Amino acid sequence: MQNLAKKMADDYCEQLFWPSMEIIAGEILSFPKVKTKDIICPKCNSENIRYDIHESRFHCGECSLAWDDKLYALVEFPEESAPFEEEGTGYPAWESGDNGALYVPEEDYIRHTGKSPEREKCYRAACWPDSQKYMGTKGCEPIQDENGIRDFGTSAYWVPLLLTEEVTNRRTDKKKAPVCPECGGTDIDILSGEGVAVCNGCHLEWPYVED
């Protein structure tokens, strides 16, 4: 009886404390927090899904589809956007010039069309303060609808994927990343068309001509 009582007490303690220890260990060791257990492939419905933390993309082990849960596709009205509008999926695209156009999650787009969206029609939601550098930029649209503001906050923008990749490439190109004369930072954006360099640390701007 003593052994049985001890085993029951040990089992209870394990159930009580182990989840907390897992959370603490995960935070200390920086385990990825993305769960794939309940995620299915939007193309083939497979549950054999893995998440690449370096690419920030989901990968299907059955059909090899890859998708980004933070990527959105611009769909036009009425041919493309009708099924999403019926489901209440997506956010309105006010500046598309096409009444009824929507920004819909990439996985929903794939689920309806069976294919990935064209890169030229892909967007990311840039939240404040990251959205500052896209304000007034051609092709970037402020998020103004109620649901969009609720999900992304005020002063958020829809930014073309190609533009976000262009900014990233400018930052990672060491040949085009001078040292800020004010704070010594190296996180620099080069605005080639304007001949200006901008420090993302102290926001200093100065004339800069690329070699």
PDB file of C-alpha atoms in Angstrom, residues 99-181:
ATOM      1  CA  ASN A  99     -13.899  47.251 -55.550  1.00  0.00           C
ATOM      2  CA  GLY A 100     -14.031  44.021 -53.581  1.00  0.00           C
ATOM      3  CA  ALA A 101     -10.343  43.124 -53.794  1.00  0.00           C
ATOM      4  CA  LEU A 102      -8.971  41.392 -50.697  1.00  0.00           C
ATOM      5  CA  TYR A 103      -5.718  40.470 -48.985  1.00  0.00           C
ATOM      6  CA  VAL A 104      -6.136  36.795 -48.014  1.00  0.00           C
ATOM      7  CA  PRO A 105      -3.758  34.434 -46.137  1.00  0.00           C
ATOM      8  CA  GLU A 106      -1.530  32.438 -48.473  1.00  0.00           C
ATOM      9  CA  GLU A 107      -2.728  29.100 -47.054  1.00  0.00           C
ATOM     10  CA  ASP A 108      -6.385  30.035 -47.736  1.00  0.00           C
ATOM     11  CA  TYR A 109      -5.450  31.076 -51.260  1.00  0.00           C
ATOM     12  CA  ILE A 110      -3.760  27.709 -51.842  1.00  0.00           C
ATOM     13  CA  ARG A 111      -6.715  25.853 -50.335  1.00  0.00           C
ATOM     14  CA  HIS A 112      -9.114  27.462 -52.831  1.00  0.00           C
ATOM     15  CA  THR A 113      -6.937  27.554 -55.953  1.00  0.00           C
ATOM     16  CA  GLY A 114      -4.648  24.549 -55.452  1.00  0.00           C
ATOM     17  CA  LYS A 115      -1.554  26.633 -56.198  1.00  0.00           C
ATOM     18  CA  SER A 116       0.715  29.197 -54.580  1.00  0.00           C
ATOM     19  CA  PRO A 117       0.085  32.879 -55.422  1.00  0.00           C
ATOM     20  CA  GLU A 118       2.362  34.771 -57.777  1.00  0.00           C
ATOM     21  CA  ARG A 119       5.088  36.612 -55.899  1.00  0.00           C
ATOM     22  CA  GLU A 120       4.001  39.899 -57.491  1.00  0.00           C
ATOM     23  CA  LYS A 121       0.654  39.527 -55.705  1.00  0.00           C
ATOM     24  CA  CYS A 122       2.088  38.658 -52.287  1.00  0.00           C
ATOM     25  CA  TYR A 123       2.116  41.106 -49.374  1.00  0.00           C
ATOM     26  CA  ARG A 124       3.171  41.302 -45.751  1.00  0.00           C
ATOM     27  CA  ALA A 125       1.548  43.312 -42.981  1.00  0.00           C
ATOM     28  CA  ALA A 126       4.200  45.671 -41.593  1.00  0.00           C
ATOM     29  CA  CYS A 127       3.295  46.775 -38.064  1.00  0.00           C
ATOM     30  CA  TRP A 128       4.469  49.878 -36.215  1.00  0.00           C
ATOM     31  CA  PRO A 129       7.295  50.874 -35.863  1.00  0.00           C
ATOM     32  CA  ASP A 130       8.613  48.775 -38.792  1.00  0.00           C
ATOM     33  CA  SER A 131       5.922  50.325 -41.003  1.00  0.00           C
ATOM     34  CA  GLN A 132       7.537  53.778 -40.745  1.00  0.00           C
ATOM     35  CA  LYS A 133       9.967  53.107 -43.566  1.00  0.00           C
ATOM     36  CA  TYR A 134       7.128  52.200 -45.941  1.00  0.00           C
ATOM     37  CA  MET A 135       4.914  55.233 -45.352  1.00  0.00           C
ATOM     38  CA  GLY A 136       4.405  57.144 -48.557  1.00  0.00           C
ATOM     39  CA  THR A 137       6.077  54.394 -50.593  1.00  0.00           C
ATOM     40  CA  LYS A 138       4.417  53.523 -53.887  1.00  0.00           C
ATOM     41  CA  GLY A 139       2.570  50.216 -53.739  1.00  0.00           C
ATOM     42  CA  CYS A 140       2.233  50.243 -49.933  1.00  0.00           C
ATOM     43  CA  GLU A 141      -1.260  50.654 -48.507  1.00  0.00           C
ATOM     44  CA  PRO A 142      -2.214  51.712 -44.957  1.00  0.00           C
ATOM     45  CA  ILE A 143      -4.375  49.176 -43.114  1.00  0.00           C
ATOM     46  CA  GLN A 144      -7.570  51.062 -42.322  1.00  0.00           C
ATOM     47  CA  ASP A 145     -10.348  48.505 -41.853  1.00  0.00           C
ATOM     48  CA  GLU A 146     -11.577  47.580 -38.375  1.00  0.00           C
ATOM     49  CA  ASN A 147     -10.409  43.940 -38.506  1.00  0.00           C
ATOM     50  CA  GLY A 148      -7.015  44.903 -39.889  1.00  0.00           C
ATOM     51  CA  ILE A 149      -6.422  47.491 -37.162  1.00  0.00           C
ATOM     52  CA  ARG A 150      -7.519  44.952 -34.551  1.00  0.00           C
ATOM     53  CA  ASP A 151      -5.110  42.287 -35.856  1.00  0.00           C
ATOM     54  CA  PHE A 152      -2.106  44.447 -36.822  1.00  0.00           C
ATOM     55  CA  GLY A 153      -2.523  47.662 -34.859  1.00  0.00           C
ATOM     56  CA  THR A 154      -2.714  51.274 -35.949  1.00  0.00           C
ATOM     57  CA  SER A 155      -0.228  52.697 -38.473  1.00  0.00           C
ATOM     58  CA  ALA A 156       0.260  49.253 -40.058  1.00  0.00           C
ATOM     59  CA  TYR A 157       0.802  48.906 -43.816  1.00  0.00           C
ATOM     60  CA  TRP A 158       0.349  46.293 -46.535  1.00  0.00           C
ATOM     61  CA  VAL A 159       3.773  46.001 -48.157  1.00  0.00           C
ATOM     62  CA  PRO A 160       4.590  44.085 -51.377  1.00  0.00           C
ATOM     63  CA  LEU A 161       6.735  41.025 -50.709  1.00  0.00           C
ATOM     64  CA  LEU A 162       9.201  42.049 -53.419  1.00  0.00           C
ATOM     65  CA  LEU A 163       9.728  45.371 -51.656  1.00  0.00           C
ATOM     66  CA  THR A 164      10.402  43.749 -48.260  1.00  0.00           C
ATOM     67  CA  GLU A 165      12.926  41.430 -49.912  1.00  0.00           C
ATOM     68  CA  GLU A 166      14.578  44.411 -51.605  1.00  0.00           C
ATOM     69  CA  VAL A 167      14.970  46.169 -48.243  1.00  0.00           C
ATOM     70  CA  THR A 168      16.372  42.990 -46.685  1.00  0.00           C
ATOM     71  CA  ASN A 169      18.882  42.604 -49.513  1.00  0.00           C
ATOM     72  CA  ARG A 170      20.025  46.190 -49.057  1.00  0.00           C
ATOM     73  CA  ARG A 171      20.613  45.555 -45.373  1.00  0.00           C
ATOM     74  CA  THR A 172      22.570  42.346 -45.882  1.00  0.00           C
ATOM     75  CA  ASP A 173      24.738  43.603 -48.721  1.00  0.00           C
ATOM     76  CA  LYS A 174      27.906  44.582 -46.883  1.00  0.00           C
ATOM     77  CA  LYS A 175      29.254  46.508 -49.852  1.00  0.00           C
ATOM     78  CA  LYS A 176      26.275  48.850 -49.543  1.00  0.00           C
ATOM     79  CA  ALA A 177      26.252  49.145 -45.762  1.00  0.00           C
ATOM     80  CA  PRO A 178      28.465  52.024 -44.591  1.00  0.00           C
ATOM     81  CA  VAL A 179      28.938  52.911 -40.931  1.00  0.00           C
ATOM     82  CA  CYS A 180      26.642  55.610 -39.548  1.00  0.00           C
ATOM     83  CA  PRO A 181      28.717  58.738 -38.821  1.00  0.00           C
TER      84      PRO A 181
END
